[in-house]
Amino acid sequence: MWAWPVASPHPVVRPFVGPPNPWSPGHRGIDVGTTEGSVVTAPDDGVVHFAGVVVDRPVLSIAHSGGVLSSFEPVVADVSKGDVVTRGQTVGVLVPGHCSDRPCLHVGARIDGEYVSPLLFLGGMEPSVLLPTRPR
């Protein structure tokens, strides 16, 4: 289980909306309402995969064990690609630029390159349970 990357409370102001296929529109993460200038921390141990600007906003991503990659935007990183980070370590600061109506942190998660809801790691979702479709 990951630690939340910003201080409480953690209102999800926009949920994960997975696209039907990799090239379709969707919201490939969650937006967490917070305050401008919030400190962003590593949700778990890992290695900085990317810290820089994508198009017009600062992005930070961290590679974790098991093929898991977390990403955060808009975050001005205090770390660089290749840096080892530990759970709870400050990795950057939130700046304006993602949500139009409030400060928010976009949190993304991928497993082996496939986008999944970060709530799977943050404890906001119960795992799926397959039930029988007919009596035995």
Short mmCIF file of N, CA and C in Angstrom, two decimals:
data_model
loop_
_atom_site.label_atom_id
_atom_site.label_comp_id
_atom_site.label_asym_id
_atom_site.label_seq_id
_atom_site.Cartn_x
_atom_site.Cartn_y
_atom_site.Cartn_z
N MET A 1 0.84 -1.18 0.00
CA MET A 1 0.00 0.00 0.00
C MET A 1 0.89 1.25 0.00
N TRP A 2 0.53 2.21 -0.85
CA TRP A 2 1.27 3.47 -0.93
C TRP A 2 0.83 4.43 0.17
N ALA A 3 1.69 5.36 0.49
CA ALA A 3 1.33 6.52 1.31
C ALA A 3 0.81 7.59 0.36
N TRP A 4 -0.16 8.38 0.80
CA TRP A 4 -0.64 9.48 -0.03
C TRP A 4 0.50 10.48 -0.24
N PRO A 5 0.64 11.02 -1.45
CA PRO A 5 1.76 11.92 -1.75
C PRO A 5 1.58 13.36 -1.28
N VAL A 6 0.41 13.70 -0.75
CA VAL A 6 0.17 15.04 -0.19
C VAL A 6 -0.53 14.87 1.16
N ALA A 7 -0.46 15.92 1.98
CA ALA A 7 -1.05 15.88 3.32
C ALA A 7 -2.58 15.76 3.24
N SER A 8 -3.18 15.24 4.29
CA SER A 8 -4.65 15.11 4.39
C SER A 8 -5.29 16.48 4.39
N PRO A 9 -6.54 16.59 3.98
CA PRO A 9 -7.39 15.52 3.47
C PRO A 9 -7.03 15.19 2.02
N HIS A 10 -7.61 14.10 1.49
CA HIS A 10 -7.29 13.64 0.14
C HIS A 10 -8.54 13.54 -0.73
N PRO A 11 -9.24 14.65 -0.95
CA PRO A 11 -10.45 14.54 -1.78
C PRO A 11 -10.08 14.24 -3.24
N VAL A 12 -10.67 13.20 -3.78
CA VAL A 12 -10.48 12.90 -5.20
C VAL A 12 -11.49 13.76 -5.95
N VAL A 13 -10.99 14.80 -6.61
CA VAL A 13 -11.86 15.76 -7.29
C VAL A 13 -12.14 15.36 -8.74
N ARG A 14 -11.38 14.41 -9.25
CA ARG A 14 -11.66 13.83 -10.57
C ARG A 14 -11.13 12.39 -10.55
N PRO A 15 -12.00 11.42 -10.85
CA PRO A 15 -11.60 10.01 -10.74
C PRO A 15 -10.83 9.52 -11.96
N PHE A 16 -10.30 8.33 -11.82
CA PHE A 16 -9.67 7.62 -12.93
C PHE A 16 -10.76 7.17 -13.89
N VAL A 17 -10.55 7.43 -15.18
CA VAL A 17 -11.46 6.96 -16.23
C VAL A 17 -10.58 6.29 -17.28
N GLY A 18 -10.47 4.98 -17.17
CA GLY A 18 -9.63 4.24 -18.10
C GLY A 18 -10.22 4.25 -19.50
N PRO A 19 -9.39 4.45 -20.50
CA PRO A 19 -9.88 4.43 -21.88
C PRO A 19 -10.17 3.00 -22.33
N PRO A 20 -11.06 2.84 -23.31
CA PRO A 20 -11.36 1.49 -23.80
C PRO A 20 -10.17 0.84 -24.52
N ASN A 21 -9.28 1.67 -25.05
CA ASN A 21 -8.04 1.17 -25.66
C ASN A 21 -6.96 2.24 -25.46
N PRO A 22 -5.69 1.89 -25.64
CA PRO A 22 -4.60 2.81 -25.28
C PRO A 22 -4.61 4.16 -25.97
N TRP A 23 -5.20 4.29 -27.14
CA TRP A 23 -5.16 5.55 -27.88
C TRP A 23 -6.41 6.39 -27.69
N SER A 24 -7.39 5.89 -26.96
CA SER A 24 -8.64 6.63 -26.76
C SER A 24 -8.53 7.64 -25.63
N PRO A 25 -9.44 8.64 -25.63
CA PRO A 25 -9.45 9.60 -24.52
C PRO A 25 -9.83 8.93 -23.20
N GLY A 26 -9.37 9.50 -22.14
CA GLY A 26 -9.68 9.03 -20.79
C GLY A 26 -8.96 9.92 -19.80
N HIS A 27 -9.14 9.65 -18.54
CA HIS A 27 -8.41 10.37 -17.49
C HIS A 27 -7.57 9.33 -16.78
N ARG A 28 -6.30 9.27 -17.15
CA ARG A 28 -5.41 8.19 -16.76
C ARG A 28 -4.74 8.43 -15.41
N GLY A 29 -5.54 8.79 -14.44
CA GLY A 29 -5.07 9.03 -13.09
C GLY A 29 -6.20 9.62 -12.28
N ILE A 30 -5.87 10.11 -11.10
CA ILE A 30 -6.85 10.80 -10.26
C ILE A 30 -6.31 12.19 -9.96
N ASP A 31 -7.22 13.12 -9.72
CA ASP A 31 -6.84 14.46 -9.29
C ASP A 31 -7.20 14.58 -7.81
N VAL A 32 -6.22 14.94 -7.01
CA VAL A 32 -6.39 15.07 -5.57
C VAL A 32 -6.37 16.55 -5.22
N GLY A 33 -7.46 17.05 -4.64
CA GLY A 33 -7.53 18.45 -4.22
C GLY A 33 -6.56 18.69 -3.07
N THR A 34 -5.82 19.78 -3.15
CA THR A 34 -4.85 20.13 -2.11
C THR A 34 -4.61 21.63 -2.18
N THR A 35 -3.54 22.11 -1.62
CA THR A 35 -3.26 23.54 -1.67
C THR A 35 -2.03 23.80 -2.54
N GLU A 36 -2.03 24.96 -3.19
CA GLU A 36 -0.88 25.35 -4.01
C GLU A 36 0.36 25.38 -3.14
N GLY A 37 1.45 24.90 -3.67
CA GLY A 37 2.70 24.88 -2.91
C GLY A 37 2.83 23.68 -1.99
N SER A 38 1.86 22.75 -2.05
CA SER A 38 1.95 21.56 -1.20
C SER A 38 3.21 20.78 -1.49
N VAL A 39 3.79 20.25 -0.45
CA VAL A 39 4.93 19.35 -0.58
C VAL A 39 4.42 18.02 -1.11
N VAL A 40 5.12 17.45 -2.08
CA VAL A 40 4.76 16.15 -2.64
C VAL A 40 5.82 15.16 -2.18
N THR A 41 5.37 14.01 -1.68
CA THR A 41 6.28 12.99 -1.16
C THR A 41 6.17 11.70 -1.96
N ALA A 42 7.20 10.89 -1.92
CA ALA A 42 7.20 9.60 -2.60
C ALA A 42 6.20 8.67 -1.92
N PRO A 43 5.33 8.04 -2.69
CA PRO A 43 4.34 7.15 -2.07
C PRO A 43 4.94 5.83 -1.60
N ASP A 44 6.12 5.49 -2.13
CA ASP A 44 6.79 4.25 -1.77
C ASP A 44 8.25 4.34 -2.23
N ASP A 45 9.06 3.41 -1.80
CA ASP A 45 10.45 3.39 -2.23
C ASP A 45 10.53 3.22 -3.74
N GLY A 46 11.57 3.80 -4.35
CA GLY A 46 11.74 3.66 -5.78
C GLY A 46 12.92 4.45 -6.30
N VAL A 47 12.95 4.57 -7.63
CA VAL A 47 14.01 5.31 -8.32
C VAL A 47 13.33 6.30 -9.25
N VAL A 48 13.79 7.55 -9.24
CA VAL A 48 13.20 8.57 -10.11
C VAL A 48 13.40 8.16 -11.56
N HIS A 49 12.29 8.00 -12.26
CA HIS A 49 12.28 7.58 -13.67
C HIS A 49 12.37 8.78 -14.60
N PHE A 50 11.67 9.88 -14.21
CA PHE A 50 11.66 11.10 -15.02
C PHE A 50 11.37 12.28 -14.11
N ALA A 51 12.04 13.38 -14.36
CA ALA A 51 11.78 14.65 -13.67
C ALA A 51 12.07 15.76 -14.67
N GLY A 52 11.01 16.36 -15.19
CA GLY A 52 11.19 17.39 -16.20
C GLY A 52 9.86 17.93 -16.69
N VAL A 53 9.90 18.61 -17.81
CA VAL A 53 8.69 19.23 -18.36
C VAL A 53 8.18 18.41 -19.53
N VAL A 54 6.88 18.15 -19.53
CA VAL A 54 6.20 17.49 -20.65
C VAL A 54 5.20 18.50 -21.19
N VAL A 55 5.36 18.88 -22.42
CA VAL A 55 4.58 19.91 -23.10
C VAL A 55 4.74 21.23 -22.36
N ASP A 56 3.88 21.50 -21.36
CA ASP A 56 3.96 22.79 -20.67
C ASP A 56 3.88 22.66 -19.16
N ARG A 57 4.04 21.46 -18.63
CA ARG A 57 3.95 21.31 -17.18
C ARG A 57 5.00 20.35 -16.64
N PRO A 58 5.44 20.62 -15.40
CA PRO A 58 6.45 19.76 -14.79
C PRO A 58 5.85 18.44 -14.32
N VAL A 59 6.55 17.36 -14.64
CA VAL A 59 6.09 16.00 -14.34
C VAL A 59 7.21 15.26 -13.62
N LEU A 60 6.80 14.42 -12.68
CA LEU A 60 7.73 13.57 -11.95
C LEU A 60 7.19 12.16 -11.99
N SER A 61 8.03 11.18 -12.29
CA SER A 61 7.61 9.79 -12.21
C SER A 61 8.67 8.98 -11.47
N ILE A 62 8.18 7.97 -10.73
CA ILE A 62 9.03 7.14 -9.90
C ILE A 62 8.76 5.67 -10.25
N ALA A 63 9.83 4.92 -10.51
CA ALA A 63 9.72 3.49 -10.76
C ALA A 63 9.81 2.75 -9.42
N HIS A 64 8.81 1.89 -9.19
CA HIS A 64 8.75 1.09 -7.97
C HIS A 64 8.94 -0.38 -8.33
N SER A 65 9.06 -1.21 -7.34
CA SER A 65 9.24 -2.64 -7.61
C SER A 65 8.00 -3.22 -8.29
N GLY A 66 8.17 -4.35 -8.96
CA GLY A 66 7.05 -5.04 -9.58
C GLY A 66 6.55 -4.41 -10.86
N GLY A 67 7.36 -3.56 -11.52
CA GLY A 67 6.93 -2.95 -12.77
C GLY A 67 5.94 -1.82 -12.60
N VAL A 68 5.86 -1.25 -11.40
CA VAL A 68 4.91 -0.17 -11.10
C VAL A 68 5.60 1.19 -11.25
N LEU A 69 4.91 2.12 -11.91
CA LEU A 69 5.41 3.48 -12.10
C LEU A 69 4.35 4.45 -11.59
N SER A 70 4.75 5.35 -10.70
CA SER A 70 3.84 6.42 -10.26
C SER A 70 4.23 7.70 -10.98
N SER A 71 3.24 8.58 -11.19
CA SER A 71 3.53 9.87 -11.83
C SER A 71 2.73 10.96 -11.17
N PHE A 72 3.30 12.18 -11.19
CA PHE A 72 2.70 13.32 -10.50
C PHE A 72 2.88 14.56 -11.34
N GLU A 73 1.82 15.36 -11.43
CA GLU A 73 1.92 16.64 -12.14
C GLU A 73 0.88 17.61 -11.61
N PRO A 74 1.09 18.87 -11.69
CA PRO A 74 2.32 19.58 -12.02
C PRO A 74 3.20 19.72 -10.77
N VAL A 75 4.34 19.08 -10.82
CA VAL A 75 5.25 19.05 -9.67
C VAL A 75 6.64 19.46 -10.12
N VAL A 76 7.17 20.49 -9.47
CA VAL A 76 8.56 20.86 -9.67
C VAL A 76 9.37 19.97 -8.75
N ALA A 77 10.19 19.11 -9.35
CA ALA A 77 10.91 18.08 -8.60
C ALA A 77 12.12 18.64 -7.84
N ASP A 78 12.34 18.06 -6.66
CA ASP A 78 13.54 18.32 -5.87
C ASP A 78 14.56 17.20 -6.09
N VAL A 79 14.22 16.25 -6.96
CA VAL A 79 15.06 15.09 -7.23
C VAL A 79 15.33 15.02 -8.73
N SER A 80 16.26 14.16 -9.11
CA SER A 80 16.64 14.01 -10.52
C SER A 80 16.53 12.55 -10.94
N LYS A 81 16.46 12.35 -12.26
CA LYS A 81 16.41 11.00 -12.81
C LYS A 81 17.54 10.16 -12.24
N GLY A 82 17.19 8.96 -11.79
CA GLY A 82 18.18 8.04 -11.23
C GLY A 82 18.33 8.11 -9.72
N ASP A 83 17.78 9.17 -9.09
CA ASP A 83 17.87 9.27 -7.62
C ASP A 83 17.01 8.18 -6.97
N VAL A 84 17.56 7.57 -5.93
CA VAL A 84 16.81 6.62 -5.13
C VAL A 84 15.99 7.42 -4.11
N VAL A 85 14.69 7.09 -4.00
CA VAL A 85 13.82 7.78 -3.04
C VAL A 85 13.18 6.76 -2.11
N THR A 86 12.82 7.24 -0.93
CA THR A 86 12.17 6.37 0.05
C THR A 86 10.77 6.88 0.34
N ARG A 87 9.92 5.97 0.74
CA ARG A 87 8.53 6.29 1.08
C ARG A 87 8.49 7.47 2.05
N GLY A 88 7.70 8.50 1.71
CA GLY A 88 7.54 9.67 2.55
C GLY A 88 8.56 10.77 2.33
N GLN A 89 9.57 10.51 1.52
CA GLN A 89 10.60 11.53 1.23
C GLN A 89 10.01 12.64 0.36
N THR A 90 10.35 13.88 0.67
CA THR A 90 9.93 15.00 -0.17
C THR A 90 10.61 14.86 -1.53
N VAL A 91 9.77 14.93 -2.60
CA VAL A 91 10.30 14.80 -3.96
C VAL A 91 10.01 16.03 -4.82
N GLY A 92 9.16 16.93 -4.31
CA GLY A 92 8.87 18.13 -5.09
C GLY A 92 7.78 18.97 -4.46
N VAL A 93 7.35 19.98 -5.23
CA VAL A 93 6.33 20.93 -4.77
C VAL A 93 5.29 21.09 -5.87
N LEU A 94 4.02 21.10 -5.47
CA LEU A 94 2.92 21.31 -6.40
C LEU A 94 2.88 22.76 -6.86
N VAL A 95 2.72 22.95 -8.16
CA VAL A 95 2.55 24.29 -8.73
C VAL A 95 1.22 24.32 -9.48
N PRO A 96 0.70 25.50 -9.81
CA PRO A 96 -0.56 25.57 -10.54
C PRO A 96 -0.41 24.97 -11.94
N GLY A 97 -1.57 24.54 -12.49
CA GLY A 97 -1.52 24.13 -13.88
C GLY A 97 -2.33 22.93 -14.28
N HIS A 98 -2.89 22.18 -13.35
CA HIS A 98 -3.66 21.00 -13.79
C HIS A 98 -5.16 21.25 -13.73
N CYS A 99 -5.72 21.41 -12.55
CA CYS A 99 -7.16 21.68 -12.42
C CYS A 99 -7.40 23.17 -12.62
N SER A 100 -8.45 23.50 -13.35
CA SER A 100 -8.71 24.91 -13.65
C SER A 100 -9.39 25.65 -12.51
N ASP A 101 -10.10 24.92 -11.64
CA ASP A 101 -10.89 25.58 -10.60
C ASP A 101 -10.32 25.50 -9.20
N ARG A 102 -9.21 24.78 -9.02
CA ARG A 102 -8.61 24.62 -7.68
C ARG A 102 -7.23 24.01 -7.83
N PRO A 103 -6.40 24.16 -6.80
CA PRO A 103 -5.11 23.46 -6.84
C PRO A 103 -5.36 21.95 -6.70
N CYS A 104 -4.70 21.16 -7.53
CA CYS A 104 -4.83 19.72 -7.42
C CYS A 104 -3.56 19.04 -7.94
N LEU A 105 -3.36 17.84 -7.44
CA LEU A 105 -2.25 17.02 -7.86
C LEU A 105 -2.80 15.87 -8.70
N HIS A 106 -2.30 15.73 -9.91
CA HIS A 106 -2.67 14.58 -10.75
C HIS A 106 -1.73 13.44 -10.39
N VAL A 107 -2.31 12.31 -10.00
CA VAL A 107 -1.54 11.12 -9.62
C VAL A 107 -1.88 10.02 -10.61
N GLY A 108 -0.85 9.46 -11.24
CA GLY A 108 -1.06 8.36 -12.17
C GLY A 108 -0.31 7.12 -11.71
N ALA A 109 -0.74 5.97 -12.23
CA ALA A 109 -0.07 4.71 -11.92
C ALA A 109 -0.12 3.80 -13.14
N ARG A 110 0.98 3.12 -13.38
CA ARG A 110 1.05 2.13 -14.45
C ARG A 110 1.67 0.85 -13.92
N ILE A 111 1.19 -0.25 -14.42
CA ILE A 111 1.80 -1.55 -14.13
C ILE A 111 2.25 -2.12 -15.47
N ASP A 112 3.54 -2.31 -15.61
CA ASP A 112 4.12 -2.79 -16.87
C ASP A 112 3.59 -2.00 -18.06
N GLY A 113 3.49 -0.68 -17.90
CA GLY A 113 3.09 0.22 -18.98
C GLY A 113 1.60 0.44 -19.13
N GLU A 114 0.77 -0.33 -18.45
CA GLU A 114 -0.69 -0.19 -18.56
C GLU A 114 -1.20 0.71 -17.43
N TYR A 115 -1.99 1.73 -17.80
CA TYR A 115 -2.55 2.63 -16.79
C TYR A 115 -3.58 1.91 -15.94
N VAL A 116 -3.52 2.14 -14.64
CA VAL A 116 -4.50 1.62 -13.68
C VAL A 116 -4.84 2.74 -12.71
N SER A 117 -5.91 2.58 -11.97
CA SER A 117 -6.27 3.59 -10.98
C SER A 117 -5.25 3.59 -9.84
N PRO A 118 -4.72 4.76 -9.50
CA PRO A 118 -3.80 4.84 -8.35
C PRO A 118 -4.46 4.43 -7.04
N LEU A 119 -5.79 4.45 -7.00
CA LEU A 119 -6.48 4.05 -5.78
C LEU A 119 -6.25 2.58 -5.45
N LEU A 120 -5.84 1.79 -6.43
CA LEU A 120 -5.47 0.40 -6.15
C LEU A 120 -4.30 0.34 -5.17
N PHE A 121 -3.42 1.35 -5.23
CA PHE A 121 -2.24 1.38 -4.37
C PHE A 121 -2.44 2.27 -3.14
N LEU A 122 -3.39 3.19 -3.22
CA LEU A 122 -3.62 4.14 -2.12
C LEU A 122 -4.69 3.67 -1.15
N GLY A 123 -5.31 2.53 -1.43
CA GLY A 123 -6.29 1.98 -0.52
C GLY A 123 -7.70 2.49 -0.73
N GLY A 124 -7.96 3.13 -1.85
CA GLY A 124 -9.30 3.67 -2.10
C GLY A 124 -10.21 2.75 -2.87
N MET A 125 -9.73 1.55 -3.20
CA MET A 125 -10.55 0.60 -3.95
C MET A 125 -10.37 -0.79 -3.36
N GLU A 126 -11.44 -1.52 -3.32
CA GLU A 126 -11.36 -2.91 -2.94
C GLU A 126 -10.94 -3.72 -4.16
N PRO A 127 -10.16 -4.77 -3.98
CA PRO A 127 -9.81 -5.60 -5.12
C PRO A 127 -11.03 -6.28 -5.69
N SER A 128 -11.00 -6.57 -6.98
CA SER A 128 -12.11 -7.25 -7.63
C SER A 128 -12.21 -8.69 -7.13
N VAL A 129 -13.45 -9.16 -6.99
CA VAL A 129 -13.70 -10.54 -6.60
C VAL A 129 -14.61 -11.13 -7.66
N LEU A 130 -14.15 -12.20 -8.29
CA LEU A 130 -14.96 -12.86 -9.30
C LEU A 130 -15.95 -13.78 -8.62
N LEU A 131 -17.21 -13.63 -8.99
CA LEU A 131 -18.27 -14.45 -8.42
C LEU A 131 -18.79 -15.41 -9.47
N PRO A 132 -19.32 -16.56 -9.07
CA PRO A 132 -19.86 -17.48 -10.07
C PRO A 132 -21.06 -16.86 -10.78
N THR A 133 -21.21 -17.21 -12.05
CA THR A 133 -22.34 -16.68 -12.82
C THR A 133 -23.54 -17.62 -12.81
N ARG A 134 -23.34 -18.84 -12.33
CA ARG A 134 -24.44 -19.80 -12.25
C ARG A 134 -24.22 -20.70 -11.05
N PRO A 135 -25.30 -21.29 -10.55
CA PRO A 135 -25.15 -22.17 -9.38
C PRO A 135 -24.32 -23.42 -9.74
N ARG A 136 -23.69 -23.96 -8.73
CA ARG A 136 -22.87 -25.17 -8.96
C ARG A 136 -23.71 -26.40 -8.87
#
